[in-house]
Amino acid sequence: MPRANAGLGLAAISYVAVDYLRYVSPSWHGRLQPALWAVLALAAACRAPFYRHWPLELRSAIPFLVSLVFMLSALLCEALSVRFVTAVLGLDWHTSSPPLPDSGQWLLLFLNEKLPQVVVDILRAHIIGLHHFLMLFVMLAFSVVFNSVKAPGLGLAARYMFTMAIGRLLRAVTFVSTILPSVRPWCAEVRFPVPYHPHPWVQKYYMPYASDSDAIRKLIQIDMPYAIIGEYPGEYRPNWGRMNFLIDILRPTVSEGSSWYQLLKKAGGGCNDLLYSGHMLVAVLTAMAWTEAYGGWTSALIWILVLHSAQREIRERHHYTVDCIVAIYVGILLWRMTGFIWSAKDATKTKRLAKLDEVQSRLIHAAKDSDIDEIRDLLKEVERAGQERRGSSQWAIWLFAGTTITISLIMVLLAFTLTSDG
């Protein structure tokens, strides 16, 4: 739904443009980026005390916190899954398995030969990345204080995180189900100090049947593992106490130390092909949120940036083409399914119409009786049906408002610090 306030769109595009200056003019980037964030933070802080929907934000705090915990849990599950699919086959498999054929990569190489060089340079440019899409959503959610999007902002954020959590869990289930070779065969050996040999599960259920067509045919016929397991080195098994069940999932090595927590802290993107792309899921959810909450030309431009980001993921061999395509339609479908948490539609109008239907017969009788006072009272009931309920005391609302403003400014400062290097 387009908004009359165009300031949010200009701020968003300014943020992306100023951040791209790191590649064009690092000196100007160093001057303009802190100034831009300072202006945005001060504007939000000055506007927040006059925000009219703090009671609505307060009621959205619990769904927000629940969605936050759900998303963090999903990210932990995904981190465990990423480590598992990388470690279970061993580094020898990663270095020897060639990438899958990808017609999307072929198309981009063909276009590099045919398109003008300036167009190819634009396609190659690092215009937008994961941290940009995350910050664009943060700006969208905070813009409720300027009435740029429909309140509550915490409700919009809760929907975003809840949808993200579902998408991450579905992603983990997908890439764990069938392990695909990386688009970058050298990645695992550089980033993961996991054993070179496969896990005992793989030694028994995969390696004897990996390339022998006769063995595969016999396995299909008897439907039981039958081959003799080859000789492999033993597994390192540290004492993790109650967390020993993670040993077979994470496959630690002596060089990584004896703490499972320290090992998980090093978790990052995987070195298998992780179907579907997590970066593209974030980008699509951000674009969907902008389209529904704000609309207009800014949303169209963000979708163009999503497509630019997708072709870069393929071009730079971070993902196969199928990973980006699946992430786009999964993100769109998931966002459509979670409208019950927050929606840009005007719910007050629906409530007023429902209340009007409820009092319609009484209103007709009052009109027949020429009872003006009764008509006035019924119309006030209809009007109140669309107003926000104020179930909290004023001091609680102001305490919540102050806490939210403080946390918001801290988040902006952390975001500026943590994403300053891309």
PDB file of N, CA, C and O in Angstrom, residues 33-102:
ATOM      1  N   GLN A  33      28.661   7.897   5.752  1.00  0.00           N
ATOM      2  CA  GLN A  33      27.900   6.839   6.424  1.00  0.00           C
ATOM      3  C   GLN A  33      27.630   7.167   7.894  1.00  0.00           C
ATOM      4  O   GLN A  33      26.478   7.049   8.350  1.00  0.00           O
ATOM      5  N   PRO A  34      28.629   7.580   8.695  1.00  0.00           N
ATOM      6  CA  PRO A  34      28.297   7.966  10.078  1.00  0.00           C
ATOM      7  C   PRO A  34      27.314   9.124  10.141  1.00  0.00           C
ATOM      8  O   PRO A  34      26.431   9.144  11.024  1.00  0.00           O
ATOM      9  N   ALA A  35      27.440  10.093   9.224  1.00  0.00           N
ATOM     10  CA  ALA A  35      26.510  11.227   9.231  1.00  0.00           C
ATOM     11  C   ALA A  35      25.082  10.765   8.936  1.00  0.00           C
ATOM     12  O   ALA A  35      24.123  11.215   9.581  1.00  0.00           O
ATOM     13  N   LEU A  36      24.920   9.865   7.963  1.00  0.00           N
ATOM     14  CA  LEU A  36      23.591   9.375   7.624  1.00  0.00           C
ATOM     15  C   LEU A  36      22.953   8.641   8.788  1.00  0.00           C
ATOM     16  O   LEU A  36      21.789   8.882   9.135  1.00  0.00           O
ATOM     17  N   TRP A  37      23.710   7.753   9.422  1.00  0.00           N
ATOM     18  CA  TRP A  37      23.159   7.011  10.558  1.00  0.00           C
ATOM     19  C   TRP A  37      22.850   7.928  11.734  1.00  0.00           C
ATOM     20  O   TRP A  37      21.865   7.709  12.453  1.00  0.00           O
ATOM     21  N   ALA A  38      23.681   8.932  11.931  1.00  0.00           N
ATOM     22  CA  ALA A  38      23.417   9.877  13.025  1.00  0.00           C
ATOM     23  C   ALA A  38      22.114  10.634  12.780  1.00  0.00           C
ATOM     24  O   ALA A  38      21.292  10.804  13.695  1.00  0.00           O
ATOM     25  N   VAL A  39      21.900  11.074  11.536  1.00  0.00           N
ATOM     26  CA  VAL A  39      20.668  11.799  11.204  1.00  0.00           C
ATOM     27  C   VAL A  39      19.446  10.906  11.397  1.00  0.00           C
ATOM     28  O   VAL A  39      18.437  11.315  11.993  1.00  0.00           O
ATOM     29  N   LEU A  40      19.525   9.668  10.916  1.00  0.00           N
ATOM     30  CA  LEU A  40      18.384   8.751  11.040  1.00  0.00           C
ATOM     31  C   LEU A  40      18.091   8.416  12.501  1.00  0.00           C
ATOM     32  O   LEU A  40      16.929   8.373  12.924  1.00  0.00           O
ATOM     33  N   ALA A  41      19.153   8.184  13.288  1.00  0.00           N
ATOM     34  CA  ALA A  41      18.956   7.843  14.694  1.00  0.00           C
ATOM     35  C   ALA A  41      18.360   9.007  15.476  1.00  0.00           C
ATOM     36  O   ALA A  41      17.436   8.832  16.280  1.00  0.00           O
ATOM     37  N   LEU A  42      18.863  10.212  15.232  1.00  0.00           N
ATOM     38  CA  LEU A  42      18.339  11.382  15.933  1.00  0.00           C
ATOM     39  C   LEU A  42      16.895  11.675  15.533  1.00  0.00           C
ATOM     40  O   LEU A  42      16.064  12.035  16.373  1.00  0.00           O
ATOM     41  N   ALA A  43      16.597  11.498  14.250  1.00  0.00           N
ATOM     42  CA  ALA A  43      15.231  11.726  13.788  1.00  0.00           C
ATOM     43  C   ALA A  43      14.263  10.763  14.455  1.00  0.00           C
ATOM     44  O   ALA A  43      13.174  11.153  14.902  1.00  0.00           O
ATOM     45  N   ALA A  44      14.659   9.485  14.550  1.00  0.00           N
ATOM     46  CA  ALA A  44      13.790   8.499  15.198  1.00  0.00           C
ATOM     47  C   ALA A  44      13.637   8.800  16.682  1.00  0.00           C
ATOM     48  O   ALA A  44      12.540   8.695  17.242  1.00  0.00           O
ATOM     49  N   ALA A  45      14.744   9.184  17.343  1.00  0.00           N
ATOM     50  CA  ALA A  45      14.682   9.462  18.779  1.00  0.00           C
ATOM     51  C   ALA A  45      13.809  10.686  19.069  1.00  0.00           C
ATOM     52  O   ALA A  45      13.068  10.710  20.064  1.00  0.00           O
ATOM     53  N   CYS A  46      13.883  11.695  18.215  1.00  0.00           N
ATOM     54  CA  CYS A  46      13.073  12.897  18.429  1.00  0.00           C
ATOM     55  C   CYS A  46      11.593  12.644  18.149  1.00  0.00           C
ATOM     56  O   CYS A  46      10.723  13.251  18.779  1.00  0.00           O
ATOM     57  N   ARG A  47      11.327  11.760  17.219  1.00  0.00           N
ATOM     58  CA  ARG A  47       9.938  11.497  16.839  1.00  0.00           C
ATOM     59  C   ARG A  47       9.253  10.527  17.797  1.00  0.00           C
ATOM     60  O   ARG A  47       8.027  10.619  18.009  1.00  0.00           O
ATOM     61  N   ALA A  48      10.019   9.622  18.390  1.00  0.00           N
ATOM     62  CA  ALA A  48       9.437   8.547  19.194  1.00  0.00           C
ATOM     63  C   ALA A  48       8.556   9.031  20.354  1.00  0.00           C
ATOM     64  O   ALA A  48       7.505   8.433  20.607  1.00  0.00           O
ATOM     65  N   PRO A  49       8.916  10.081  21.103  1.00  0.00           N
ATOM     66  CA  PRO A  49       8.036  10.509  22.206  1.00  0.00           C
ATOM     67  C   PRO A  49       6.643  10.942  21.759  1.00  0.00           C
ATOM     68  O   PRO A  49       5.712  10.950  22.570  1.00  0.00           O
ATOM     69  N   PHE A  50       6.497  11.302  20.503  1.00  0.00           N
ATOM     70  CA  PHE A  50       5.199  11.754  20.001  1.00  0.00           C
ATOM     71  C   PHE A  50       4.442  10.647  19.258  1.00  0.00           C
ATOM     72  O   PHE A  50       3.403  10.908  18.661  1.00  0.00           O
ATOM     73  N   TYR A  51       4.975   9.447  19.306  1.00  0.00           N
ATOM     74  CA  TYR A  51       4.343   8.309  18.640  1.00  0.00           C
ATOM     75  C   TYR A  51       3.048   7.946  19.370  1.00  0.00           C
ATOM     76  O   TYR A  51       3.030   7.811  20.590  1.00  0.00           O
ATOM     77  N   ARG A  52       1.957   7.751  18.635  1.00  0.00           N
ATOM     78  CA  ARG A  52       0.633   7.581  19.245  1.00  0.00           C
ATOM     79  C   ARG A  52       0.254   6.119  19.524  1.00  0.00           C
ATOM     80  O   ARG A  52      -0.768   5.865  20.139  1.00  0.00           O
ATOM     81  N   HIS A  53       1.081   5.172  19.073  1.00  0.00           N
ATOM     82  CA  HIS A  53       0.647   3.773  19.133  1.00  0.00           C
ATOM     83  C   HIS A  53       1.466   2.933  20.105  1.00  0.00           C
ATOM     84  O   HIS A  53       1.589   1.718  19.923  1.00  0.00           O
ATOM     85  N   TRP A  54       2.011   3.558  21.171  1.00  0.00           N
ATOM     86  CA  TRP A  54       2.776   2.776  22.136  1.00  0.00           C
ATOM     87  C   TRP A  54       1.936   1.692  22.817  1.00  0.00           C
ATOM     88  O   TRP A  54       2.443   0.596  23.078  1.00  0.00           O
ATOM     89  N   PRO A  55       0.660   1.916  23.131  1.00  0.00           N
ATOM     90  CA  PRO A  55      -0.132   0.816  23.705  1.00  0.00           C
ATOM     91  C   PRO A  55      -0.219  -0.390  22.769  1.00  0.00           C
ATOM     92  O   PRO A  55      -0.155  -1.545  23.219  1.00  0.00           O
ATOM     93  N   LEU A  56      -0.336  -0.123  21.475  1.00  0.00           N
ATOM     94  CA  LEU A  56      -0.380  -1.214  20.500  1.00  0.00           C
ATOM     95  C   LEU A  56       0.964  -1.933  20.423  1.00  0.00           C
ATOM     96  O   LEU A  56       1.025  -3.171  20.303  1.00  0.00           O
ATOM     97  N   GLU A  57       2.056  -1.176  20.516  1.00  0.00           N
ATOM     98  CA  GLU A  57       3.386  -1.786  20.521  1.00  0.00           C
ATOM     99  C   GLU A  57       3.571  -2.662  21.763  1.00  0.00           C
ATOM    100  O   GLU A  57       4.167  -3.746  21.690  1.00  0.00           O
ATOM    101  N   LEU A  58       3.058  -2.185  22.898  1.00  0.00           N
ATOM    102  CA  LEU A  58       3.187  -2.949  24.140  1.00  0.00           C
ATOM    103  C   LEU A  58       2.494  -4.298  24.035  1.00  0.00           C
ATOM    104  O   LEU A  58       3.016  -5.315  24.499  1.00  0.00           O
ATOM    105  N   ARG A  59       1.320  -4.309  23.405  1.00  0.00           N
ATOM    106  CA  ARG A  59       0.611  -5.576  23.248  1.00  0.00           C
ATOM    107  C   ARG A  59       1.314  -6.516  22.265  1.00  0.00           C
ATOM    108  O   ARG A  59       1.095  -7.723  22.298  1.00  0.00           O
ATOM    109  N   SER A  60       2.154  -5.948  21.407  1.00  0.00           N
ATOM    110  CA  SER A  60       2.886  -6.777  20.438  1.00  0.00           C
ATOM    111  C   SER A  60       4.231  -7.250  20.969  1.00  0.00           C
ATOM    112  O   SER A  60       4.940  -7.992  20.269  1.00  0.00           O
ATOM    113  N   ALA A  61       4.596  -6.839  22.179  1.00  0.00           N
ATOM    114  CA  ALA A  61       5.919  -7.175  22.713  1.00  0.00           C
ATOM    115  C   ALA A  61       6.079  -8.679  22.919  1.00  0.00           C
ATOM    116  O   ALA A  61       7.133  -9.254  22.605  1.00  0.00           O
ATOM    117  N   ILE A  62       5.038  -9.337  23.458  1.00  0.00           N
ATOM    118  CA  ILE A  62       5.145 -10.778  23.710  1.00  0.00           C
ATOM    119  C   ILE A  62       5.266 -11.573  22.411  1.00  0.00           C
ATOM    120  O   ILE A  62       6.173 -12.418  22.283  1.00  0.00           O
ATOM    121  N   PRO A  63       4.405 -11.345  21.398  1.00  0.00           N
ATOM    122  CA  PRO A  63       4.633 -12.035  20.109  1.00  0.00           C
ATOM    123  C   PRO A  63       6.006 -11.757  19.521  1.00  0.00           C
ATOM    124  O   PRO A  63       6.622 -12.643  18.918  1.00  0.00           O
ATOM    125  N   PHE A  64       6.510 -10.538  19.713  1.00  0.00           N
ATOM    126  CA  PHE A  64       7.837 -10.191  19.212  1.00  0.00           C
ATOM    127  C   PHE A  64       8.905 -11.043  19.891  1.00  0.00           C
ATOM    128  O   PHE A  64       9.783 -11.622  19.230  1.00  0.00           O
ATOM    129  N   LEU A  65       8.848 -11.137  21.220  1.00  0.00           N
ATOM    130  CA  LEU A  65       9.849 -11.915  21.950  1.00  0.00           C
ATOM    131  C   LEU A  65       9.748 -13.399  21.630  1.00  0.00           C
ATOM    132  O   LEU A  65      10.765 -14.089  21.492  1.00  0.00           O
ATOM    133  N   VAL A  66       8.524 -13.905  21.511  1.00  0.00           N
ATOM    134  CA  VAL A  66       8.347 -15.317  21.154  1.00  0.00           C
ATOM    135  C   VAL A  66       8.931 -15.591  19.768  1.00  0.00           C
ATOM    136  O   VAL A  66       9.632 -16.598  19.561  1.00  0.00           O
ATOM    137  N   SER A  67       8.678 -14.705  18.816  1.00  0.00           N
ATOM    138  CA  SER A  67       9.226 -14.880  17.469  1.00  0.00           C
ATOM    139  C   SER A  67      10.743 -14.793  17.472  1.00  0.00           C
ATOM    140  O   SER A  67      11.420 -15.520  16.725  1.00  0.00           O
ATOM    141  N   LEU A  68      11.292 -13.911  18.316  1.00  0.00           N
ATOM    142  CA  LEU A  68      12.747 -13.779  18.409  1.00  0.00           C
ATOM    143  C   LEU A  68      13.373 -15.074  18.915  1.00  0.00           C
ATOM    144  O   LEU A  68      14.361 -15.569  18.346  1.00  0.00           O
ATOM    145  N   VAL A  69      12.801 -15.640  19.981  1.00  0.00           N
ATOM    146  CA  VAL A  69      13.331 -16.904  20.528  1.00  0.00           C
ATOM    147  C   VAL A  69      13.196 -18.022  19.499  1.00  0.00           C
ATOM    148  O   VAL A  69      14.104 -18.844  19.317  1.00  0.00           O
ATOM    149  N   PHE A  70      12.057 -18.062  18.806  1.00  0.00           N
ATOM    150  CA  PHE A  70      11.829 -19.070  17.774  1.00  0.00           C
ATOM    151  C   PHE A  70      12.864 -18.950  16.663  1.00  0.00           C
ATOM    152  O   PHE A  70      13.430 -19.953  16.198  1.00  0.00           O
ATOM    153  N   MET A  71      13.150 -17.723  16.222  1.00  0.00           N
ATOM    154  CA  MET A  71      14.124 -17.523  15.155  1.00  0.00           C
ATOM    155  C   MET A  71      15.529 -17.925  15.595  1.00  0.00           C
ATOM    156  O   MET A  71      16.268 -18.587  14.849  1.00  0.00           O
ATOM    157  N   LEU A  72      15.922 -17.551  16.812  1.00  0.00           N
ATOM    158  CA  LEU A  72      17.248 -17.924  17.312  1.00  0.00           C
ATOM    159  C   LEU A  72      17.383 -19.436  17.426  1.00  0.00           C
ATOM    160  O   LEU A  72      18.437 -20.007  17.117  1.00  0.00           O
ATOM    161  N   SER A  73      16.317 -20.103  17.855  1.00  0.00           N
ATOM    162  CA  SER A  73      16.340 -21.568  17.935  1.00  0.00           C
ATOM    163  C   SER A  73      16.486 -22.187  16.548  1.00  0.00           C
ATOM    164  O   SER A  73      17.224 -23.166  16.359  1.00  0.00           O
ATOM    165  N   ALA A  74      15.776 -21.605  15.573  1.00  0.00           N
ATOM    166  CA  ALA A  74      15.873 -22.116  14.201  1.00  0.00           C
ATOM    167  C   ALA A  74      17.278 -21.907  13.641  1.00  0.00           C
ATOM    168  O   ALA A  74      17.821 -22.777  12.944  1.00  0.00           O
ATOM    169  N   LEU A  75      17.891 -20.760  13.944  1.00  0.00           N
ATOM    170  CA  LEU A  75      19.253 -20.501  13.472  1.00  0.00           C
ATOM    171  C   LEU A  75      20.253 -21.462  14.115  1.00  0.00           C
ATOM    172  O   LEU A  75      21.215 -21.889  13.467  1.00  0.00           O
ATOM    173  N   LEU A  76      20.035 -21.821  15.389  1.00  0.00           N
ATOM    174  CA  LEU A  76      20.902 -22.807  16.043  1.00  0.00           C
ATOM    175  C   LEU A  76      20.764 -24.164  15.373  1.00  0.00           C
ATOM    176  O   LEU A  76      21.762 -24.849  15.102  1.00  0.00           O
ATOM    177  N   CYS A  77      19.539 -24.562  15.101  1.00  0.00           N
ATOM    178  CA  CYS A  77      19.298 -25.827  14.408  1.00  0.00           C
ATOM    179  C   CYS A  77      19.963 -25.825  13.036  1.00  0.00           C
ATOM    180  O   CYS A  77      20.568 -26.820  12.617  1.00  0.00           O
ATOM    181  N   GLU A  78      19.865 -24.699  12.342  1.00  0.00           N
ATOM    182  CA  GLU A  78      20.478 -24.600  11.020  1.00  0.00           C
ATOM    183  C   GLU A  78      21.998 -24.682  11.121  1.00  0.00           C
ATOM    184  O   GLU A  78      22.644 -25.335  10.292  1.00  0.00           O
ATOM    185  N   ALA A  79      22.589 -24.043  12.136  1.00  0.00           N
ATOM    186  CA  ALA A  79      24.038 -24.085  12.298  1.00  0.00           C
ATOM    187  C   ALA A  79      24.527 -25.512  12.536  1.00  0.00           C
ATOM    188  O   ALA A  79      25.553 -25.936  11.992  1.00  0.00           O
ATOM    189  N   LEU A  80      23.793 -26.262  13.355  1.00  0.00           N
ATOM    190  CA  LEU A  80      24.142 -27.671  13.586  1.00  0.00           C
ATOM    191  C   LEU A  80      24.046 -28.471  12.290  1.00  0.00           C
ATOM    192  O   LEU A  80      24.900 -29.315  11.987  1.00  0.00           O
ATOM    193  N   SER A  81      23.015 -28.198  11.504  1.00  0.00           N
ATOM    194  CA  SER A  81      22.811 -28.928  10.256  1.00  0.00           C
ATOM    195  C   SER A  81      23.904 -28.605   9.240  1.00  0.00           C
ATOM    196  O   SER A  81      24.361 -29.496   8.507  1.00  0.00           O
ATOM    197  N   VAL A  82      24.315 -27.329   9.176  1.00  0.00           N
ATOM    198  CA  VAL A  82      25.375 -26.927   8.248  1.00  0.00           C
ATOM    199  C   VAL A  82      26.665 -27.661   8.573  1.00  0.00           C
ATOM    200  O   VAL A  82      27.352 -28.203   7.685  1.00  0.00           O
ATOM    201  N   ARG A  83      27.010 -27.712   9.843  1.00  0.00           N
ATOM    202  CA  ARG A  83      28.230 -28.411  10.247  1.00  0.00           C
ATOM    203  C   ARG A  83      28.124 -29.908   9.941  1.00  0.00           C
ATOM    204  O   ARG A  83      29.088 -30.532   9.486  1.00  0.00           O
ATOM    205  N   PHE A  84      26.947 -30.485  10.155  1.00  0.00           N
ATOM    206  CA  PHE A  84      26.772 -31.917   9.933  1.00  0.00           C
ATOM    207  C   PHE A  84      26.999 -32.283   8.470  1.00  0.00           C
ATOM    208  O   PHE A  84      27.756 -33.216   8.161  1.00  0.00           O
ATOM    209  N   VAL A  85      26.347 -31.563   7.538  1.00  0.00           N
ATOM    210  CA  VAL A  85      26.462 -31.947   6.132  1.00  0.00           C
ATOM    211  C   VAL A  85      27.876 -31.714   5.601  1.00  0.00           C
ATOM    212  O   VAL A  85      28.286 -32.353   4.626  1.00  0.00           O
ATOM    213  N   THR A  86      28.623 -30.811   6.228  1.00  0.00           N
ATOM    214  CA  THR A  86      30.001 -30.588   5.820  1.00  0.00           C
ATOM    215  C   THR A  86      30.923 -31.663   6.381  1.00  0.00           C
ATOM    216  O   THR A  86      31.818 -32.150   5.687  1.00  0.00           O
ATOM    217  N   ALA A  87      30.686 -32.055   7.634  1.00  0.00           N
ATOM    218  CA  ALA A  87      31.612 -32.949   8.318  1.00  0.00           C
ATOM    219  C   ALA A  87      31.352 -34.423   8.042  1.00  0.00           C
ATOM    220  O   ALA A  87      32.286 -35.224   8.057  1.00  0.00           O
ATOM    221  N   VAL A  88      30.119 -34.805   7.781  1.00  0.00           N
ATOM    222  CA  VAL A  88      29.777 -36.225   7.766  1.00  0.00           C
ATOM    223  C   VAL A  88      30.470 -36.975   6.622  1.00  0.00           C
ATOM    224  O   VAL A  88      30.839 -38.142   6.773  1.00  0.00           O
ATOM    225  N   LEU A  89      30.704 -36.316   5.489  1.00  0.00           N
ATOM    226  CA  LEU A  89      31.328 -36.991   4.353  1.00  0.00           C
ATOM    227  C   LEU A  89      32.851 -36.899   4.363  1.00  0.00           C
ATOM    228  O   LEU A  89      33.520 -37.659   3.655  1.00  0.00           O
ATOM    229  N   GLY A  90      33.402 -35.963   5.133  1.00  0.00           N
ATOM    230  CA  GLY A  90      34.848 -35.810   5.180  1.00  0.00           C
ATOM    231  C   GLY A  90      35.379 -34.938   4.051  1.00  0.00           C
ATOM    232  O   GLY A  90      34.746 -34.754   3.014  1.00  0.00           O
ATOM    233  N   LEU A  91      36.594 -34.393   4.266  1.00  0.00           N
ATOM    234  CA  LEU A  91      37.158 -33.446   3.304  1.00  0.00           C
ATOM    235  C   LEU A  91      37.543 -34.098   1.990  1.00  0.00           C
ATOM    236  O   LEU A  91      37.542 -33.447   0.942  1.00  0.00           O
ATOM    237  N   ASP A  92      37.893 -35.390   2.007  1.00  0.00           N
ATOM    238  CA  ASP A  92      38.259 -36.057   0.754  1.00  0.00           C
ATOM    239  C   ASP A  92      37.102 -36.019  -0.244  1.00  0.00           C
ATOM    240  O   ASP A  92      37.315 -35.825  -1.453  1.00  0.00           O
ATOM    241  N   TRP A  93      35.880 -36.209   0.243  1.00  0.00           N
ATOM    242  CA  TRP A  93      34.723 -36.175  -0.655  1.00  0.00           C
ATOM    243  C   TRP A  93      34.521 -34.773  -1.220  1.00  0.00           C
ATOM    244  O   TRP A  93      34.230 -34.607  -2.402  1.00  0.00           O
ATOM    245  N   HIS A  94      34.696 -33.755  -0.377  1.00  0.00           N
ATOM    246  CA  HIS A  94      34.480 -32.379  -0.826  1.00  0.00           C
ATOM    247  C   HIS A  94      35.471 -31.989  -1.919  1.00  0.00           C
ATOM    248  O   HIS A  94      35.093 -31.337  -2.904  1.00  0.00           O
ATOM    249  N   THR A  95      36.736 -32.348  -1.753  1.00  0.00           N
ATOM    250  CA  THR A  95      37.747 -31.930  -2.725  1.00  0.00           C
ATOM    251  C   THR A  95      37.673 -32.730  -4.019  1.00  0.00           C
ATOM    252  O   THR A  95      38.123 -32.253  -5.073  1.00  0.00           O
ATOM    253  N   SER A  96      37.102 -33.929  -3.973  1.00  0.00           N
ATOM    254  CA  SER A  96      37.062 -34.785  -5.164  1.00  0.00           C
ATOM    255  C   SER A  96      35.735 -34.721  -5.916  1.00  0.00           C
ATOM    256  O   SER A  96      35.645 -35.207  -7.044  1.00  0.00           O
ATOM    257  N   SER A  97      34.682 -34.124  -5.310  1.00  0.00           N
ATOM    258  CA  SER A  97      33.367 -34.089  -5.953  1.00  0.00           C
ATOM    259  C   SER A  97      33.240 -32.832  -6.807  1.00  0.00           C
ATOM    260  O   SER A  97      33.291 -31.713  -6.282  1.00  0.00           O
ATOM    261  N   PRO A  98      33.065 -32.977  -8.120  1.00  0.00           N
ATOM    262  CA  PRO A  98      32.929 -31.787  -8.976  1.00  0.00           C
ATOM    263  C   PRO A  98      31.570 -31.128  -8.786  1.00  0.00           C
ATOM    264  O   PRO A  98      30.599 -31.774  -8.376  1.00  0.00           O
ATOM    265  N   PRO A  99      31.474 -29.824  -9.059  1.00  0.00           N
ATOM    266  CA  PRO A  99      30.172 -29.154  -8.974  1.00  0.00           C
ATOM    267  C   PRO A  99      29.175 -29.739  -9.980  1.00  0.00           C
ATOM    268  O   PRO A  99      29.555 -30.293 -11.014  1.00  0.00           O
ATOM    269  N   LEU A 100      27.904 -29.586  -9.682  1.00  0.00           N
ATOM    270  CA  LEU A 100      26.853 -30.046 -10.588  1.00  0.00           C
ATOM    271  C   LEU A 100      26.737 -29.101 -11.776  1.00  0.00           C
ATOM    272  O   LEU A 100      27.025 -27.905 -11.661  1.00  0.00           O
ATOM    273  N   PRO A 101      26.322 -29.603 -12.933  1.00  0.00           N
ATOM    274  CA  PRO A 101      26.100 -28.708 -14.080  1.00  0.00           C
ATOM    275  C   PRO A 101      24.964 -27.731 -13.797  1.00  0.00           C
ATOM    276  O   PRO A 101      23.918 -28.122 -13.288  1.00  0.00           O
ATOM    277  N   ASP A 102      25.187 -26.462 -14.114  1.00  0.00           N
ATOM    278  CA  ASP A 102      24.225 -25.409 -13.793  1.00  0.00           C
ATOM    279  C   ASP A 102      24.027 -24.532 -15.024  1.00  0.00           C
ATOM    280  O   ASP A 102      24.906 -23.749 -15.400  1.00  0.00           O
TER     281      ASP A 102
END
